[in-house]
mmCIF file of C-alpha atoms and ligand atoms in Angstrom:
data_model
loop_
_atom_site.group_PDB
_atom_site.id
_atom_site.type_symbol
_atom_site.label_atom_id
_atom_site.label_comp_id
_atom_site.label_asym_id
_atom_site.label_seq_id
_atom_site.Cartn_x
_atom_site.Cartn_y
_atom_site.Cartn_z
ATOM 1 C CA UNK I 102 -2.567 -16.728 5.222
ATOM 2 C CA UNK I 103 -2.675 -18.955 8.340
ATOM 3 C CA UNK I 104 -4.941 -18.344 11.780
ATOM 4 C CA UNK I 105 -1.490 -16.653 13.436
ATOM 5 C CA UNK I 106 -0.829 -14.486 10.892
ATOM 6 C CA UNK I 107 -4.775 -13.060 10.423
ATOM 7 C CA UNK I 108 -4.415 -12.603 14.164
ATOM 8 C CA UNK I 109 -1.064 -10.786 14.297
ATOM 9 C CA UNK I 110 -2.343 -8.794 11.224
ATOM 10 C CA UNK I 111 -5.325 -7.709 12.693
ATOM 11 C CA UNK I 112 -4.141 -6.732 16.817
ATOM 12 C CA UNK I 113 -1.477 -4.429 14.999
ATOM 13 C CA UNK I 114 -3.810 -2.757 12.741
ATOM 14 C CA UNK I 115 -5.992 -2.614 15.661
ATOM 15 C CA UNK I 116 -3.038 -1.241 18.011
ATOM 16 C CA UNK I 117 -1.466 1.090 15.382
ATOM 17 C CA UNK I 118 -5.326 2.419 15.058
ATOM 18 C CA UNK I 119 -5.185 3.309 18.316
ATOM 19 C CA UNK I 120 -2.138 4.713 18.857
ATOM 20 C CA UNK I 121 -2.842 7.187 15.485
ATOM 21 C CA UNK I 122 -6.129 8.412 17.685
ATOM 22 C CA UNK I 123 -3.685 8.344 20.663
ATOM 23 C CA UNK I 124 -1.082 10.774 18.604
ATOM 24 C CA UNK I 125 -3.707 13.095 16.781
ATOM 25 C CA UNK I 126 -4.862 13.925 20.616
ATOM 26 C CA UNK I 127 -1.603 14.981 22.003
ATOM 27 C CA UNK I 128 -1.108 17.344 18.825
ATOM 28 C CA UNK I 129 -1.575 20.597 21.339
ATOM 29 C CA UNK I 130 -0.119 23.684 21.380
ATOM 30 C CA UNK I 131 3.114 23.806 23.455
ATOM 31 C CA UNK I 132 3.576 19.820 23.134
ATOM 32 C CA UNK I 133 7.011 18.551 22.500
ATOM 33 C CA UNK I 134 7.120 16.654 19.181
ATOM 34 C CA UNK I 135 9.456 13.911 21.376
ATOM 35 C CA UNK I 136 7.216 13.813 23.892
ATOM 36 C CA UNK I 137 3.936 12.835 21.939
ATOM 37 C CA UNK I 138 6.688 10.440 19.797
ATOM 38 C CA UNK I 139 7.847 8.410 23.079
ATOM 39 C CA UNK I 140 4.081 8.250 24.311
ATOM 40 C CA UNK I 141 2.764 6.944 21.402
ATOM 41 C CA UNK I 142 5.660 4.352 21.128
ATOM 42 C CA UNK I 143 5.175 3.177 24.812
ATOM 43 C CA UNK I 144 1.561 2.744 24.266
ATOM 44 C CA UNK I 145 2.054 0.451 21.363
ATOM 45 C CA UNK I 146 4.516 -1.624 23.772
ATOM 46 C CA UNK I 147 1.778 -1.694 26.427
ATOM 47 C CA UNK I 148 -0.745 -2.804 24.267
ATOM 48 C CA UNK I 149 1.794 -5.926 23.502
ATOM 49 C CA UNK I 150 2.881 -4.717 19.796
ATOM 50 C CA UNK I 151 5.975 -3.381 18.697
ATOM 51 C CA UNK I 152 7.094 0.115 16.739
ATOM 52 C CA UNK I 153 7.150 -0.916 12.961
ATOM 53 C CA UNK I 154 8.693 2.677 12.620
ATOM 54 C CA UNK I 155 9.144 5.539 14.580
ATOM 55 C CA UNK I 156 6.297 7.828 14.718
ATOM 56 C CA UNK I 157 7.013 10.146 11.898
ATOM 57 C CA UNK I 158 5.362 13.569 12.683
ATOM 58 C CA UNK I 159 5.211 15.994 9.425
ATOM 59 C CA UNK I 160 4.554 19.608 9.827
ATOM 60 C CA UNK I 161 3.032 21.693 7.105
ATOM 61 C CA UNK I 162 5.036 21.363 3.808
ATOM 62 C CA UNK I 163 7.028 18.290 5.466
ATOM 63 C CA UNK I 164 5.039 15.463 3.829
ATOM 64 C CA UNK I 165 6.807 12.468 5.416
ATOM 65 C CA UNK I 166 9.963 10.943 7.555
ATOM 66 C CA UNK I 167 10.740 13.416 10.476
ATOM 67 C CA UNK I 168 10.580 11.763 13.713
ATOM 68 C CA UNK I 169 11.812 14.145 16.734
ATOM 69 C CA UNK I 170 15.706 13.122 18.404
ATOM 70 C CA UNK I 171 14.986 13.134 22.212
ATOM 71 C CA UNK I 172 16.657 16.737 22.311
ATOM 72 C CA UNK I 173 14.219 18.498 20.321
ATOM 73 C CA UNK I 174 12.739 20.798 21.801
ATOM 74 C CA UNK I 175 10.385 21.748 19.180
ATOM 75 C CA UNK I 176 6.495 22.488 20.094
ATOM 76 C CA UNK I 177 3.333 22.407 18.087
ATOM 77 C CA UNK I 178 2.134 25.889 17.133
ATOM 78 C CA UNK I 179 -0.770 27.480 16.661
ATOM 79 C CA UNK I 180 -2.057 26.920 12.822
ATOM 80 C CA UNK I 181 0.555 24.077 12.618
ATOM 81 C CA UNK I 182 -0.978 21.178 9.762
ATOM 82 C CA UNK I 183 0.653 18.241 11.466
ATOM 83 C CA UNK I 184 0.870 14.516 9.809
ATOM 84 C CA UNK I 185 1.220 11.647 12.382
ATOM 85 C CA UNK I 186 2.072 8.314 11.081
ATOM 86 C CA UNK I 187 1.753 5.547 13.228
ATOM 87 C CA UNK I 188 2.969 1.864 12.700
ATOM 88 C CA UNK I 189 2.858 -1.185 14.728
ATOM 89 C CA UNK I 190 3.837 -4.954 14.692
ATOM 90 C CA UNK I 191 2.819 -8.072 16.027
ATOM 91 C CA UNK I 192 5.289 -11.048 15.238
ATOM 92 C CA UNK I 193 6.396 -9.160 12.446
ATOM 93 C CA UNK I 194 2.905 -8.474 11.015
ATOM 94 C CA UNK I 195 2.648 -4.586 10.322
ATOM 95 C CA UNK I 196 -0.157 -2.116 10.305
ATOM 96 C CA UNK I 197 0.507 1.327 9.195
ATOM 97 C CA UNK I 198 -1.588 4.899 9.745
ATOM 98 C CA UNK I 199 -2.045 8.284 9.292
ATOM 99 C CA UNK I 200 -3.826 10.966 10.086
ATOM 100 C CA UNK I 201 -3.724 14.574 9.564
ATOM 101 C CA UNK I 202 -4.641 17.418 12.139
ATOM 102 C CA UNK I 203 -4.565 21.548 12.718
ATOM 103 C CA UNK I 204 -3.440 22.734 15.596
ATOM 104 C CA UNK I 205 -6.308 25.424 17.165
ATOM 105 C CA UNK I 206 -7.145 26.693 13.779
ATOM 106 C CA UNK I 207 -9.591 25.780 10.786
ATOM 107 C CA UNK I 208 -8.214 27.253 8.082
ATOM 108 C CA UNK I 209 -7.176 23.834 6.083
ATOM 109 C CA UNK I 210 -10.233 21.298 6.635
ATOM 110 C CA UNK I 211 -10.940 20.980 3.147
ATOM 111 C CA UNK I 212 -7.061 19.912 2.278
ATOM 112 C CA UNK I 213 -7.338 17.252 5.559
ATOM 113 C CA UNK I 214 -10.511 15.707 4.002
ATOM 114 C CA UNK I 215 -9.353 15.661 0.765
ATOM 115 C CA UNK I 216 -6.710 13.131 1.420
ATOM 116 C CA UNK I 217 -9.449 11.707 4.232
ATOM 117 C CA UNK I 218 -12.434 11.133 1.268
ATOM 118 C CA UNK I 219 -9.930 9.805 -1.513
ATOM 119 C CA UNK I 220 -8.436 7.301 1.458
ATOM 120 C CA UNK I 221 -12.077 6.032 1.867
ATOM 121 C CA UNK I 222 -12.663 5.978 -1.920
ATOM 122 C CA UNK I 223 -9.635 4.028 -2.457
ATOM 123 C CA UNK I 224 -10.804 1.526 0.283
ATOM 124 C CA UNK I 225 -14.395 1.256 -1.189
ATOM 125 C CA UNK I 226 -13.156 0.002 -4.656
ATOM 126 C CA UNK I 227 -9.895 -2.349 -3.328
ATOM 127 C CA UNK I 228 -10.471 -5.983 -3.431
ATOM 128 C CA UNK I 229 -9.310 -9.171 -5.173
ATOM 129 C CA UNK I 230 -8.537 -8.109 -8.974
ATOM 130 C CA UNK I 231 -8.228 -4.544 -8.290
ATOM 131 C CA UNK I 232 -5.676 -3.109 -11.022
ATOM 132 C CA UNK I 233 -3.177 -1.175 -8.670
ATOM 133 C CA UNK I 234 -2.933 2.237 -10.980
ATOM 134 C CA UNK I 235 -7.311 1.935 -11.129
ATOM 135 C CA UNK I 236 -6.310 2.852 -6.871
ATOM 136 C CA UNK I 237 -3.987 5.761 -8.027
ATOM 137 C CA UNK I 238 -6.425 6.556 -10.768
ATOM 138 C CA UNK I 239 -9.594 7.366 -7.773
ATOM 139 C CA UNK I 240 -7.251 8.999 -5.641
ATOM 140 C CA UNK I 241 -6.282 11.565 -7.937
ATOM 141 C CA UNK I 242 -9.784 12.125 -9.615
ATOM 142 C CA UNK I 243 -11.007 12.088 -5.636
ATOM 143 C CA UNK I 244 -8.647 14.775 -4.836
ATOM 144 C CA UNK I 245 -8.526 17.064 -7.403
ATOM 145 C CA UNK I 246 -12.338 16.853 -7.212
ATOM 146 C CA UNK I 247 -12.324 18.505 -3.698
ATOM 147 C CA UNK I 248 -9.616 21.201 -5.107
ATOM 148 C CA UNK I 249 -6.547 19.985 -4.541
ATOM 149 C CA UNK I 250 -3.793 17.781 -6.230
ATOM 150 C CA UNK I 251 -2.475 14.563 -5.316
ATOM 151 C CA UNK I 252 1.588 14.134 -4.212
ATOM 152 C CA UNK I 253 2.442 12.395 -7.556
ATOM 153 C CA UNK I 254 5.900 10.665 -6.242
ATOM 154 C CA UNK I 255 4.742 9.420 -2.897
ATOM 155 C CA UNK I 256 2.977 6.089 -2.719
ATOM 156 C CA UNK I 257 1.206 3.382 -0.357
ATOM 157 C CA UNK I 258 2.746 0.140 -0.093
ATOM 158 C CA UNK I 259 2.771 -3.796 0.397
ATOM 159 C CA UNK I 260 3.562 -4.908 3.793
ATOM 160 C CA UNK I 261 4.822 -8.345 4.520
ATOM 161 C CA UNK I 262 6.449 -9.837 7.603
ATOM 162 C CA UNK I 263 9.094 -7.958 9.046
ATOM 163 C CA UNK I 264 8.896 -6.024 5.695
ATOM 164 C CA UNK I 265 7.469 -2.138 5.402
ATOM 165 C CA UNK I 266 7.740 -1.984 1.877
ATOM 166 C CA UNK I 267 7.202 -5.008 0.028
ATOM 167 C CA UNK I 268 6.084 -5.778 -3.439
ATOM 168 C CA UNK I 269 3.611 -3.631 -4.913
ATOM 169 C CA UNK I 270 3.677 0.045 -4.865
ATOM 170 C CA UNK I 271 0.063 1.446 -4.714
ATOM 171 C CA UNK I 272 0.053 5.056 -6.539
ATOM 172 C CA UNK I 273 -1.880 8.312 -5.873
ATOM 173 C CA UNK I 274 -2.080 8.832 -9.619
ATOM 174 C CA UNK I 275 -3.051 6.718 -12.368
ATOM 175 C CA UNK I 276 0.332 5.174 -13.206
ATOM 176 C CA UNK I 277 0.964 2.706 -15.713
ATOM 177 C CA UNK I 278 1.817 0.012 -13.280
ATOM 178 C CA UNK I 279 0.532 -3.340 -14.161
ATOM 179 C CA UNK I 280 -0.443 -5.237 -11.090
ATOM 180 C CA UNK I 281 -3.728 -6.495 -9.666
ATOM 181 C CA UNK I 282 -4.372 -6.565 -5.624
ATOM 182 C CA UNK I 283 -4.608 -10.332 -4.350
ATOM 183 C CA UNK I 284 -6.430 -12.528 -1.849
ATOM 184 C CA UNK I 285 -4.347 -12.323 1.320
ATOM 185 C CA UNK I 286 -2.152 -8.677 0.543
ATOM 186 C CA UNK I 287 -1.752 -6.791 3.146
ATOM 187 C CA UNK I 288 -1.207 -2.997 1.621
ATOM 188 C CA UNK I 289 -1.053 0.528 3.330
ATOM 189 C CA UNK I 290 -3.175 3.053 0.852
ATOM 190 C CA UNK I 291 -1.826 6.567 1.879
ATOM 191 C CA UNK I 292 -2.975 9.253 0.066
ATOM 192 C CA UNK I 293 -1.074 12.663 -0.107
ATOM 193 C CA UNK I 294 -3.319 16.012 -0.940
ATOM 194 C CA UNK I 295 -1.491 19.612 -1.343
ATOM 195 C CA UNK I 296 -2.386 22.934 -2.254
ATOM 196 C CA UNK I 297 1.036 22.904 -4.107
ATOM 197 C CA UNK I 298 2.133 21.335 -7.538
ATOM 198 C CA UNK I 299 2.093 17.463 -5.973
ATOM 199 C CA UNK I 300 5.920 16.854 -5.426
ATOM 200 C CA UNK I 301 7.448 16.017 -2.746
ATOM 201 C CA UNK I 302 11.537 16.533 -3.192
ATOM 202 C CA UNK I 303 14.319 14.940 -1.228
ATOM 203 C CA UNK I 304 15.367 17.187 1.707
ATOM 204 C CA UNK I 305 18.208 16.949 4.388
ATOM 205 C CA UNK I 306 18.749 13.392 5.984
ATOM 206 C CA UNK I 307 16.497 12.894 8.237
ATOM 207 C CA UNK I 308 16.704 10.829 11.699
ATOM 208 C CA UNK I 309 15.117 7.782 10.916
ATOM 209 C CA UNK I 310 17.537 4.832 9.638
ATOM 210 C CA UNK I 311 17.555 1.338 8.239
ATOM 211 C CA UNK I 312 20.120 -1.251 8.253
ATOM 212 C CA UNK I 313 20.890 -1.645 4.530
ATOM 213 C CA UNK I 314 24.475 -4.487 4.841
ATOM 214 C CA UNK I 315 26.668 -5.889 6.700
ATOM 215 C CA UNK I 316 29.689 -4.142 7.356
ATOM 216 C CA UNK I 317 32.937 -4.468 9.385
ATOM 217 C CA UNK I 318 33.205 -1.711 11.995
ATOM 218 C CA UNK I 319 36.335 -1.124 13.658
ATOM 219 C CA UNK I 320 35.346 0.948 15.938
ATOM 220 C CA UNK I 321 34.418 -1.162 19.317
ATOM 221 C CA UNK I 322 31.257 0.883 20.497
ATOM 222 C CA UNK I 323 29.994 1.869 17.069
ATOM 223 C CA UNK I 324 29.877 -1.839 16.491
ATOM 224 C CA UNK I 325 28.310 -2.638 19.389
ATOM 225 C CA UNK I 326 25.573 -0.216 18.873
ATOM 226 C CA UNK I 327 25.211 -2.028 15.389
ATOM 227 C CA UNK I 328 24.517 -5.207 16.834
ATOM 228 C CA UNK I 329 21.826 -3.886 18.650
ATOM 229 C CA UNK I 330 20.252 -2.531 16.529
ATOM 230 C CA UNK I 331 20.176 -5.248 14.488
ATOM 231 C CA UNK I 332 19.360 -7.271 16.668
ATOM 232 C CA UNK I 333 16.294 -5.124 18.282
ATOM 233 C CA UNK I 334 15.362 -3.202 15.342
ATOM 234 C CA UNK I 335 16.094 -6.271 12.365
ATOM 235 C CA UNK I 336 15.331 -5.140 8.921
ATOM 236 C CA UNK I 337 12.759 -2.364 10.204
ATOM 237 C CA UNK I 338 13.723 1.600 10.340
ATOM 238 C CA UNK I 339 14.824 2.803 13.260
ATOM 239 C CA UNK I 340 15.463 6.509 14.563
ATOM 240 C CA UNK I 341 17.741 8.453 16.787
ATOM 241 C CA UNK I 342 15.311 8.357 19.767
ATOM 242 C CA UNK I 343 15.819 4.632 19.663
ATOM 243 C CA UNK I 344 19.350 4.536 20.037
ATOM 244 C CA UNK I 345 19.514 6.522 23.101
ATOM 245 C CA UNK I 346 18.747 3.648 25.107
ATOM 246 C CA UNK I 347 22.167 1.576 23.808
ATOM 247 C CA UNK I 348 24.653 4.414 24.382
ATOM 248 C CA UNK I 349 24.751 7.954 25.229
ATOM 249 C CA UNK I 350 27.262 9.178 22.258
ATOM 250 C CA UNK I 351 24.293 7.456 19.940
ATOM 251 C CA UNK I 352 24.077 10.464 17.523
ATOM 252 C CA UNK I 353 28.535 9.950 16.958
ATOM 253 C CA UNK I 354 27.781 6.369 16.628
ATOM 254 C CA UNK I 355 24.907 6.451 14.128
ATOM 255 C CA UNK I 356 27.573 9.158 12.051
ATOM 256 C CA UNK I 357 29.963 6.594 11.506
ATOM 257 C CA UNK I 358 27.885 3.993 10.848
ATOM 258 C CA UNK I 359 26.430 5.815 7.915
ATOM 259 C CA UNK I 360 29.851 6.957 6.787
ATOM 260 C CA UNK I 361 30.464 3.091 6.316
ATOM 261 C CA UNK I 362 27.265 1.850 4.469
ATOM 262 C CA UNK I 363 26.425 0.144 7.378
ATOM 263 C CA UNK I 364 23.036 2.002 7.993
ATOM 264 C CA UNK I 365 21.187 4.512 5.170
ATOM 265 C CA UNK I 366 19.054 7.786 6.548
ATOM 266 C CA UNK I 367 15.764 8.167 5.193
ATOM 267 C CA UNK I 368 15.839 11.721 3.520
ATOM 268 C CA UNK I 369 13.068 14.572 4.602
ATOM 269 C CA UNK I 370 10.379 15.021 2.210
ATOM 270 C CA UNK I 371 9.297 18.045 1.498
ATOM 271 C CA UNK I 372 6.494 19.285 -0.785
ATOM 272 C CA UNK I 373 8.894 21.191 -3.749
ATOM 273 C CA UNK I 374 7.149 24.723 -3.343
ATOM 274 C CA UNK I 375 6.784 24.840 0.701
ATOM 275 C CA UNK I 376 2.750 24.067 -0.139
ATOM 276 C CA UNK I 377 1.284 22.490 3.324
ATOM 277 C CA UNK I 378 0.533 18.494 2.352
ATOM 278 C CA UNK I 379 -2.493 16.392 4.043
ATOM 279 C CA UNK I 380 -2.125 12.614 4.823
ATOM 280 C CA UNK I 381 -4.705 9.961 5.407
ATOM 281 C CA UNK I 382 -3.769 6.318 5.600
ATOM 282 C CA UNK I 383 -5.039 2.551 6.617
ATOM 283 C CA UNK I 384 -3.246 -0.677 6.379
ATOM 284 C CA UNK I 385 -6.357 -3.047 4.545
ATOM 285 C CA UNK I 386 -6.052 -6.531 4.498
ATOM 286 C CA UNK I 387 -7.617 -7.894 1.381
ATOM 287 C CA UNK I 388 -9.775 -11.036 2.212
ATOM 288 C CA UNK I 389 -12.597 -13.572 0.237
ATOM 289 C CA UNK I 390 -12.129 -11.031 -2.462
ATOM 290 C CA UNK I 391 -12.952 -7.682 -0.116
ATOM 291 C CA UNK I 392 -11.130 -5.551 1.973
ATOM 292 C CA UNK I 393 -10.881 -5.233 5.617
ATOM 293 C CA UNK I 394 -9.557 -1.614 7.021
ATOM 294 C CA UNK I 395 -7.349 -3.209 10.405
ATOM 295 C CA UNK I 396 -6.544 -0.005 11.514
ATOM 296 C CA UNK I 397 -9.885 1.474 12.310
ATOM 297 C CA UNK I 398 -9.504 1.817 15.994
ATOM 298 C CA UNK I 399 -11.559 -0.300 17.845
HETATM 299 CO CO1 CO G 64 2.892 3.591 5.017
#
């Protein structure tokens, strides 16, 4: 990895860090879920990095991919176990984060440290030669060890440029995958912890999108909307939110573009039973044969 991409690795771990802390502060009773979404977005653009995603915020069984559409007018409530999910990029370089909070209420500490402790577990054993399901392996053992189970079907990742999720998977259980971590990965570990069974099922599309081909759209402003996207968003999701800013009929738009394979959604995942789900996640950059956490905030 050369000087420019350590660099770009390492100010959006250190932005996305930031803007998690930023995001696990404005979880308050009465807050709009768009409104701590935009903030945390602009403060990643002030800070001079990019959205790698949109802020996914996950509410009590809801384990991953909800980001709010500018119209929502749903608030954070009392007792709420929210998920924030934070990622940011520098010249393409990503760093990806999570955290998990409770809204005025106490009653599901030991589930948030659960995922916290087998996060930091994870971190302490990662370096060059690491088998990947040895990771999924201490998770689970980590988790079930505080009293809860892992999410078996939701994984961490390997981020390269302009790419979320590249390469390796890294699991939450001992899998049979047979990969080693390498000098110079940069992966997100993201452990899952539920009071449930551990399995997250598809639910209704969600908001968040990805340009998956290119397609012919006849349709003049659909089209047009396409191209910007593509050409602000590239190979990186995107949400609703986002597309507010090229037209105002975005949501009609996005429709079509879906309808034509253009664009795919990313589908809500919800833990099977309605069990509330915890989160913890870093982006580690694996270096001289150890790991360096990039999203600690600074
Ligand atoms: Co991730």
């Amino acid at each position: 990895m050369d000087e420019h991409a350590l660099d770009c690795v390492r100010k959006a771990g250190s932005i996305a860090g930031e803007a998690r802390e930023l995001g696990i502060n404005l979880v308050v009773p009465g807050k709009t879920l768009a409104s701590l979404a935009n903030e945390v977005e602009a403060y990643i653009m002030e800070k001079g990095a990019k959205p790698a995603f949109p802020v996914n915020i996950s509410i009590n069984e809801v384990a991953a991919h909800f980001s709010p559409n500018n119209d929502d007018k749903t608030v954070f409530e009392p007792g709420d176990v929210v998920k924030v999910d934070v990622g940011a990029h520098v010249d393409g370089y990503i760093g990806d984060t999570a955290a998990t909070v409770e809204v005025g209420s106490r009653n599901w500490q030991g589930l948030i440290e659960a995922s916290h402790r087998a996060l930091m577990m994870a971190v302490e054993m990662i370096g060059d030669g690491t088998p990947v399901r040895a990771i999924g392996g201490t998770v689970k053992r980590s988790i079930l060890e505080s009293g809860y189970r892992p999410v078996s079907n939701l994984h961490g990742h390997e981020m390269k440029r302009y790419n979320l999720h590249a390469g390796l998977s890294i699991p939450n259980i001992d899998d049979d995958t047979l990969a080693w971590i390498r000098n110079d990965m940069v992966i997100a570990v993201e452990p899952f912890a539920t009071n449930g069974n551990g399995v997250v099922n598809n639910g209704k599309p969600g908001n968040i999108y990805r340009v998956i081909r290119d397609r012919p759209i006849k349709d003049e402003k659909a089209a047009k909307m396409l191209e910007d996207i593509r050409q602000y968003f590239g190979t990186l999701p995107f949400c609703e939110r986002w597309c507010d800013a090229f037209s105002n009929e975005a949501a009609h738009h996005l429709k079509l573009l879906l309808r034509h394979g253009a664009i795919s959604s990313y589908s809500i995942l919800k833990e099977r039973n309605g069990a509330v789900v915890s989160q913890a996640e870093h982006t580690l950059l694996v270096r001289n044969g150890k790991c360096e956490i990039t999203t600690r905030k600074m």
